[in-house]
Amino acid sequence: MTAKAIQNKNNGKYYVLIISCPACGQGKESRWYHANNNCMKHTEINEWGYVRCTSAHGDAFFNWRWDCGRHNGIFKKANQEYLASSLRHLLTSHKLTENGSFGWYMSLVANVGAQFKEN
């Protein structure tokens, strides 16, 4: 499924990535930015589970590493245990249930979940 996300990086609708830490499950939801190579651009995600920054660097959600500030500068893989609670913040931050985009969210959860099953 990571390949599916990468194949669909130019497809679908993107939303700004506003989630809690998918690596440790801690902290309040916030906007995430791409820290690699000091890019520092905000990130967004599509329903295929492809995450990109606004400078167009991107990869499948599973391949990203995360640091919410509680990891002492160590970027960690997302933990499947915290995935649902982390992604649910997208529902409220973008009002997906109100604007007819709940199907988008359900596709995202299924596609990101499949990335974990694959790897």
Coordinates of C-alpha atoms in Angstrom, one line a residue:
M1 CA 0.0 0.0 0.0
T2 CA 2.9 2.4 0.3
A3 CA 3.3 1.9 -3.4
K4 CA -0.4 2.8 -3.9
A5 CA 0.1 6.0 -1.9
I6 CA 3.1 7.0 -3.9
Q7 CA 1.4 6.2 -7.2
N8 CA -1.5 8.5 -6.2
K9 CA 0.5 11.4 -4.9
N10 CA -0.9 13.6 -7.6
N11 CA -4.5 12.4 -7.1
G12 CA -7.1 13.1 -4.6
K13 CA -7.8 15.9 -2.2
Y14 CA -5.2 17.2 0.2
Y15 CA -5.9 18.6 3.7
V16 CA -3.4 20.2 6.0
L17 CA -2.0 17.6 8.4
I18 CA -3.4 18.5 11.8
I19 CA -2.9 15.5 14.1
S20 CA -1.5 14.4 17.5
C21 CA 1.8 12.6 17.4
P22 CA 1.4 9.3 15.6
A23 CA 4.7 8.0 17.1
C24 CA 4.0 8.4 20.8
G25 CA 0.3 9.4 21.1
Q26 CA 1.2 12.3 23.2
G27 CA 0.4 16.0 22.9
K28 CA -2.3 18.1 21.4
E29 CA -3.2 18.0 17.8
S30 CA -1.1 20.5 15.8
R31 CA 0.0 21.3 12.3
W32 CA 3.1 19.3 11.3
Y33 CA 6.0 20.6 9.3
H34 CA 8.7 18.9 7.3
A35 CA 12.0 19.2 9.2
N36 CA 14.2 17.2 6.9
N37 CA 17.0 19.3 5.4
N38 CA 15.6 22.3 7.2
C39 CA 12.7 22.5 4.8
M40 CA 10.3 23.6 7.5
K41 CA 7.2 23.7 5.3
H42 CA 3.8 22.5 6.6
T43 CA 2.6 19.1 5.6
E44 CA -0.7 17.9 4.1
I45 CA -2.2 14.4 3.4
N46 CA -4.5 12.9 0.8
E47 CA -6.9 10.0 1.1
W48 CA -4.3 7.6 -0.3
G49 CA -2.1 8.2 2.8
Y50 CA 0.5 10.3 0.9
V51 CA 2.0 13.0 3.0
R52 CA 3.8 15.9 1.4
C53 CA 5.1 19.3 2.4
T54 CA 4.1 22.4 0.6
S55 CA 7.6 22.3 -1.1
A56 CA 6.4 19.0 -2.7
H57 CA 8.7 16.6 -0.7
G58 CA 6.6 13.5 0.1
D59 CA 6.2 9.9 0.8
A60 CA 3.6 7.4 2.1
F61 CA 2.5 8.0 5.7
F62 CA 4.2 4.8 6.9
N63 CA 7.6 6.0 5.6
W64 CA 7.6 9.3 7.5
R65 CA 9.2 9.8 10.9
W66 CA 7.7 12.0 13.6
D67 CA 9.0 14.1 16.5
C68 CA 6.4 16.0 18.5
G69 CA 9.1 17.6 20.7
R70 CA 9.0 14.8 23.3
H71 CA 11.4 12.5 21.6
N72 CA 14.6 14.5 22.3
G73 CA 15.1 15.2 18.6
I74 CA 14.7 11.6 17.5
F75 CA 12.3 11.1 14.7
K76 CA 10.3 7.9 15.2
K77 CA 8.0 5.8 13.0
A78 CA 4.3 6.1 13.5
N79 CA 3.0 3.5 16.0
Q80 CA -0.1 1.7 14.9
E81 CA -1.5 1.8 18.4
Y82 CA -1.9 5.6 18.2
L83 CA -2.9 5.8 14.5
A84 CA -6.7 6.1 15.0
S85 CA -6.5 8.6 17.8
S86 CA -4.0 10.6 15.9
L87 CA -5.9 10.7 12.6
R88 CA -9.3 11.4 14.2
H89 CA -8.1 15.0 14.7
L90 CA -8.5 15.5 11.0
L91 CA -12.3 15.0 11.4
T92 CA -12.7 18.0 13.7
S93 CA -10.0 20.3 12.4
H94 CA -11.4 20.2 8.8
K95 CA -15.0 19.5 9.8
L96 CA -15.0 16.5 7.5
T97 CA -18.3 15.2 8.8
E98 CA -20.0 18.5 8.1
N99 CA -18.7 19.2 4.6
G100 CA -19.5 15.8 3.1
S101 CA -15.9 14.5 3.2
F102 CA -16.4 11.7 5.7
G103 CA -15.8 9.2 2.8
W104 CA -12.4 10.9 2.3
Y105 CA -11.5 10.2 5.9
M106 CA -12.7 6.6 5.8
S107 CA -10.5 6.0 2.7
L108 CA -7.5 7.6 4.5
V109 CA -7.9 5.4 7.5
A110 CA -8.2 2.3 5.3
N111 CA -5.3 3.2 3.1
V112 CA -2.9 4.2 6.0
G113 CA -4.0 1.1 7.9
A114 CA -3.1 -1.0 4.9
Q115 CA 0.4 0.5 4.8
F116 CA 1.0 -0.9 8.3
K117 CA -0.3 -4.3 7.3
E118 CA 2.0 -4.4 4.2
N119 CA 5.2 -3.6 6.2

